[in-house]
XYZ file of C-alpha atoms in Angstrom:
338
model
C 30.021 -33.076 29.322
C 30.265 -36.417 31.275
C 29.434 -36.183 34.846
C 29.798 -38.389 37.735
C 29.520 -41.999 36.694
C 29.420 -41.620 33.147
C 26.101 -39.956 33.035
C 25.702 -37.588 30.156
C 24.741 -33.963 31.446
C 23.513 -31.715 28.681
C 23.499 -28.069 29.221
C 20.645 -25.835 27.492
C 21.638 -22.188 26.545
C 18.869 -19.683 25.302
C 19.537 -19.159 21.416
C 18.404 -17.264 18.606
C 18.068 -18.961 14.791
C 17.666 -15.939 12.552
C 16.264 -17.118 9.078
C 16.989 -14.331 6.234
C 15.054 -14.087 2.839
C 12.344 -16.060 3.587
C 10.229 -16.158 0.897
C 6.838 -13.880 1.011
C 3.930 -14.569 -1.282
C 2.981 -12.082 -3.836
C -0.059 -11.092 -1.996
C 1.616 -10.250 0.836
C 3.012 -7.045 2.300
C 6.229 -6.634 4.153
C 4.892 -4.000 6.233
C 3.524 -6.241 7.722
C 6.332 -8.659 8.994
C 8.550 -7.683 11.651
C 12.584 -7.713 10.629
C 15.403 -9.124 12.612
C 17.289 -6.177 14.350
C 20.490 -7.226 15.571
C 21.836 -5.599 18.735
C 23.322 -2.061 18.591
C 26.691 -3.277 20.195
C 27.625 -6.687 19.486
C 27.322 -8.972 22.660
C 29.768 -12.088 22.808
C 27.441 -13.859 25.391
C 24.597 -14.355 23.026
C 23.991 -16.860 20.865
C 22.733 -15.664 17.362
C 22.670 -18.342 14.539
C 22.021 -16.644 11.255
C 21.547 -18.067 7.726
C 20.191 -17.132 4.133
C 17.070 -19.285 3.125
C 17.797 -18.116 -0.290
C 21.642 -19.027 -0.322
C 20.742 -22.551 1.303
C 18.320 -25.473 0.274
C 14.716 -24.795 -0.089
C 12.914 -24.863 3.406
C 9.425 -26.377 2.499
C 6.612 -24.541 3.795
C 8.977 -22.081 4.976
C 6.433 -19.058 5.085
C 4.548 -20.702 7.997
C 7.259 -19.222 10.384
C 6.669 -16.027 9.371
C 3.272 -16.162 11.127
C 3.396 -18.416 13.773
C 4.071 -15.995 16.607
C 0.877 -14.301 15.525
C -1.015 -17.187 15.340
C 0.043 -18.210 18.880
C 1.730 -21.558 17.523
C 4.596 -22.259 19.319
C 7.687 -23.034 17.328
C 10.116 -25.655 19.009
C 13.868 -24.839 17.784
C 16.826 -26.863 19.038
C 20.403 -26.199 18.028
C 23.235 -28.525 18.942
C 26.702 -28.801 17.791
C 27.368 -31.346 14.971
C 30.402 -33.533 14.028
C 30.295 -34.909 10.496
C 31.488 -38.399 10.256
C 35.371 -38.397 10.153
C 35.936 -35.421 11.212
C 36.999 -33.664 14.251
C 34.768 -31.590 17.025
C 37.140 -28.883 16.440
C 37.354 -28.631 12.889
C 36.814 -25.505 10.459
C 33.967 -24.687 9.626
C 32.042 -25.949 12.390
C 28.470 -27.536 11.690
C 25.392 -27.287 13.771
C 21.815 -29.450 13.556
C 18.915 -27.450 13.812
C 15.709 -28.907 14.886
C 12.714 -26.758 13.834
C 8.856 -27.471 14.048
C 5.443 -25.653 14.668
C 2.802 -26.776 16.856
C -0.805 -27.724 15.145
C 1.154 -27.696 11.922
C 2.551 -30.658 9.831
C 6.033 -28.385 9.883
C 9.175 -30.466 10.885
C 12.579 -30.401 9.755
C 16.486 -31.174 10.392
C 18.989 -28.674 8.878
C 22.586 -28.835 9.065
C 24.260 -25.398 9.496
C 27.829 -24.808 8.085
C 29.851 -21.519 9.609
C 31.267 -18.960 7.240
C 34.534 -17.541 7.223
C 34.547 -13.791 8.591
C 36.189 -10.793 7.187
C 39.075 -10.058 8.912
C 39.548 -6.278 8.444
C 39.951 -5.897 12.100
C 40.135 -8.466 15.129
C 37.117 -10.689 15.338
C 34.554 -10.760 18.203
C 34.783 -14.276 19.720
C 31.434 -16.068 20.912
C 32.330 -17.140 24.506
C 30.431 -20.566 24.843
C 31.541 -21.506 21.322
C 35.115 -19.886 20.615
C 33.733 -18.926 16.907
C 34.211 -15.584 15.615
C 31.125 -13.431 14.800
C 30.175 -10.988 12.336
C 30.239 -7.130 12.920
C 26.579 -7.287 13.975
C 27.573 -10.319 16.517
C 25.764 -13.247 14.703
C 27.367 -16.123 13.592
C 27.079 -16.603 10.034
C 26.172 -19.637 8.450
C 24.492 -21.436 5.646
C 22.112 -24.593 5.483
C 23.809 -27.247 3.418
C 21.588 -30.043 3.966
C 18.028 -30.438 5.524
C 15.862 -33.938 6.074
C 11.913 -32.988 6.342
C 8.392 -34.424 6.702
C 4.666 -32.693 5.856
C 3.378 -35.175 8.138
C 4.452 -35.411 11.925
C 1.441 -37.922 12.990
C -0.440 -40.154 10.511
C -3.906 -42.023 11.402
C -4.300 -45.048 9.200
C -7.112 -48.239 9.369
C -6.165 -51.664 10.157
C -5.201 -53.724 6.803
C -5.006 -50.386 5.173
C -2.079 -48.843 3.399
C 0.018 -45.418 4.018
C 2.456 -43.497 3.150
C 4.950 -42.015 5.753
C 6.288 -38.789 4.293
C 10.193 -37.611 4.284
C 12.348 -35.853 2.017
C 15.671 -34.449 2.102
C 17.480 -31.585 0.067
C 21.008 -30.419 -0.033
C 23.005 -27.324 -1.448
C 23.674 -27.026 -5.279
C 27.262 -28.781 -5.132
C 26.245 -32.399 -3.748
C 27.836 -33.453 -0.632
C 28.251 -36.810 -2.170
C 26.934 -38.948 -5.034
C 25.836 -41.928 -2.388
C 22.533 -41.339 -0.660
C 21.190 -43.939 2.108
C 17.924 -44.200 3.341
C 16.781 -46.047 6.612
C 13.583 -46.454 8.284
C 13.457 -47.981 11.707
C 10.438 -48.643 13.781
C 10.457 -48.128 17.333
C 7.572 -48.936 20.193
C 7.427 -49.818 23.260
C 11.213 -49.932 23.998
C 11.968 -52.128 21.161
C 13.005 -51.171 17.630
C 13.878 -52.631 14.300
C 14.956 -51.926 11.016
C 11.859 -51.769 8.235
C 13.715 -50.590 5.145
C 17.289 -49.794 3.972
C 17.817 -47.898 0.297
C 21.397 -46.924 -1.043
C 21.162 -45.299 -4.356
C 24.214 -43.613 -6.361
C 22.875 -40.153 -7.881
C 25.212 -40.951 -10.763
C 24.431 -44.386 -11.835
C 20.733 -44.917 -12.721
C 20.645 -48.258 -12.335
C 22.996 -48.579 -9.067
C 20.033 -49.165 -6.190
C 20.284 -51.485 -3.323
C 16.831 -52.136 -1.792
C 16.510 -54.287 1.615
C 13.194 -54.516 3.158
C 12.727 -56.348 6.519
C 9.183 -56.002 6.127
C 6.798 -57.176 3.508
C 5.306 -54.647 1.803
C 7.222 -51.441 2.444
C 8.802 -49.848 -0.696
C 10.264 -46.826 -1.416
C 10.880 -45.324 -5.153
C 14.203 -44.923 -6.204
C 13.218 -42.706 -9.323
C 11.822 -40.120 -6.926
C 14.644 -40.448 -4.603
C 17.176 -39.215 -7.236
C 14.612 -36.384 -9.040
C 13.100 -35.146 -6.047
C 14.616 -36.046 -3.022
C 11.787 -38.153 -1.788
C 12.335 -41.008 0.256
C 9.103 -41.675 1.568
C 8.074 -45.100 2.436
C 4.972 -46.933 1.704
C 3.080 -49.795 3.792
C 0.754 -51.851 2.794
C -1.633 -54.421 4.695
C -1.178 -52.438 8.097
C -1.427 -54.521 11.309
C -1.373 -53.909 14.792
C 2.441 -54.382 15.099
C 3.299 -51.608 12.660
C 1.854 -49.137 15.258
C 4.686 -46.930 16.660
C 7.375 -43.986 15.864
C 8.687 -44.601 12.424
C 12.749 -42.903 12.385
C 13.464 -42.021 8.758
C 17.486 -41.228 8.537
C 19.047 -39.804 5.274
C 22.814 -40.226 4.960
C 24.621 -38.234 1.914
C 28.462 -37.960 2.155
C 29.786 -37.169 5.459
C 26.314 -36.143 6.741
C 23.215 -37.444 8.218
C 20.066 -36.315 9.670
C 16.290 -37.479 10.707
C 12.751 -36.990 10.985
C 10.148 -38.931 13.256
C 6.601 -39.416 12.007
C 4.249 -41.057 14.173
C 2.154 -44.084 12.892
C -1.474 -44.723 14.805
C -3.578 -47.387 13.965
C -7.534 -48.014 14.320
C -10.173 -50.325 13.781
C -13.656 -49.195 13.931
C -15.912 -51.271 16.016
C -18.664 -53.764 14.960
C -21.415 -52.725 17.151
C -24.651 -54.643 17.676
C -27.913 -54.074 19.718
C -30.044 -56.761 21.255
C -33.089 -56.728 23.641
C -34.669 -59.157 26.225
C -38.278 -58.873 27.203
C -38.897 -59.495 31.124
C -42.268 -59.565 32.828
C -41.757 -56.232 34.497
C -39.143 -54.630 32.147
C -36.920 -54.794 29.077
C -32.924 -55.132 28.856
C -31.184 -53.540 25.720
C -27.836 -54.606 25.488
C -25.085 -53.522 23.348
C -22.406 -55.856 21.967
C -19.095 -54.371 20.446
C -15.883 -56.132 18.991
C -13.196 -56.146 16.471
C -12.186 -52.875 17.714
C -8.432 -50.908 17.853
C -6.997 -49.370 19.979
C -8.413 -51.395 23.279
C -8.374 -48.550 25.564
C -12.259 -47.667 24.582
C -14.926 -46.478 26.205
C -18.561 -46.648 25.991
C -21.677 -44.445 26.491
C -25.460 -44.328 26.197
C -27.370 -41.346 25.344
C -31.104 -40.974 25.694
C -33.016 -37.982 23.597
C -35.781 -36.699 25.808
C -39.252 -37.333 24.196
C -40.216 -34.248 22.965
C -37.030 -34.058 20.908
C -37.117 -37.628 19.721
C -38.017 -40.951 21.281
C -34.564 -42.338 19.807
C -32.164 -43.842 22.117
C -28.673 -43.518 20.367
C -25.844 -45.956 21.418
C -22.245 -44.280 21.187
C -19.053 -45.893 21.020
C -15.491 -44.298 21.485
C -12.042 -45.488 21.083
C -9.936 -42.158 21.712
C -11.005 -38.937 20.833
C -11.768 -39.772 17.209
C -15.105 -41.767 18.128
C -15.845 -39.141 20.504
C -16.192 -36.128 17.941
C -17.761 -38.253 15.616
C -20.210 -39.825 18.140
C -21.033 -35.797 19.263
C -21.503 -34.672 15.747
C -23.708 -37.286 14.663
C -26.136 -36.204 17.704
C -25.748 -32.745 17.470
C -27.366 -33.219 13.595
C -29.865 -35.427 14.852
C -30.629 -33.091 17.400
C -31.257 -29.783 15.065
C -32.986 -32.205 12.325
C -35.895 -33.002 15.119
C -35.865 -29.422 15.936
C -36.088 -27.898 12.369
C -38.411 -31.125 11.553
């Protein structure tokens, strides 16, 4: 809805997404999994979205959802009404956009659901909030028709190095359209711009239009057509390449996107120098050419009975902190064993 002054007001309502027929490994027993059981009495106030994974485009690594709760991993699930280009919001069937991610795992996807017709042997129960007919078990029957996914939500790459930002798409067996459009954008500190754009006709092996605004960016048109792989390669990374990358895939009337964070780092060049004075000795540390700039320096001293080494430790974010701690730990145990 739109509130006073034209400010959009979004409401959130608790809902449940039921994925049926999720693939299970051969070495896993179904007895260890808890199936979804619908309410005995259908409730028109509940929002229960149900879809069969087996009749939808394959969801990569969907099995991680089976054990996320037992592994105490938080699953983020957001569902919103979706209107394809050129259609009215009240069109039949209805469409919904589902965003799914799992905390601590590289699992993220955007899935478009399409409602299925309900058997009309008897008056259908109507969901109160959506005004859509429910099945006899009180669920909103849907099928997945299009999804965009990424198996890397955040990547760390060295300055002047190369990186592959992962993104892919899948659609139902009957293609939603012959033309596929892919756009990569970069957002950072309130500014954004297009990095790379590709338009491909799946029925034409030569019909590819590629436009890159960043030198060294590329996509593989052959993998787009054969595997739905729209990953983007970047070479000779610069500090300006750091930020949030948005991969948007459009097929026919539908589009969905994924977000990948790219972090750039540059290990410091560290040197020591000492200056002997009359009564004391000064040991100085010099560091340069490092990124990010919000770094910290620490000095560590190992007691004489362990070692007479003095160790300098420099950290840029938690990566270097962990590395320095591991080095000190190894040196400590080495001296003890020795």
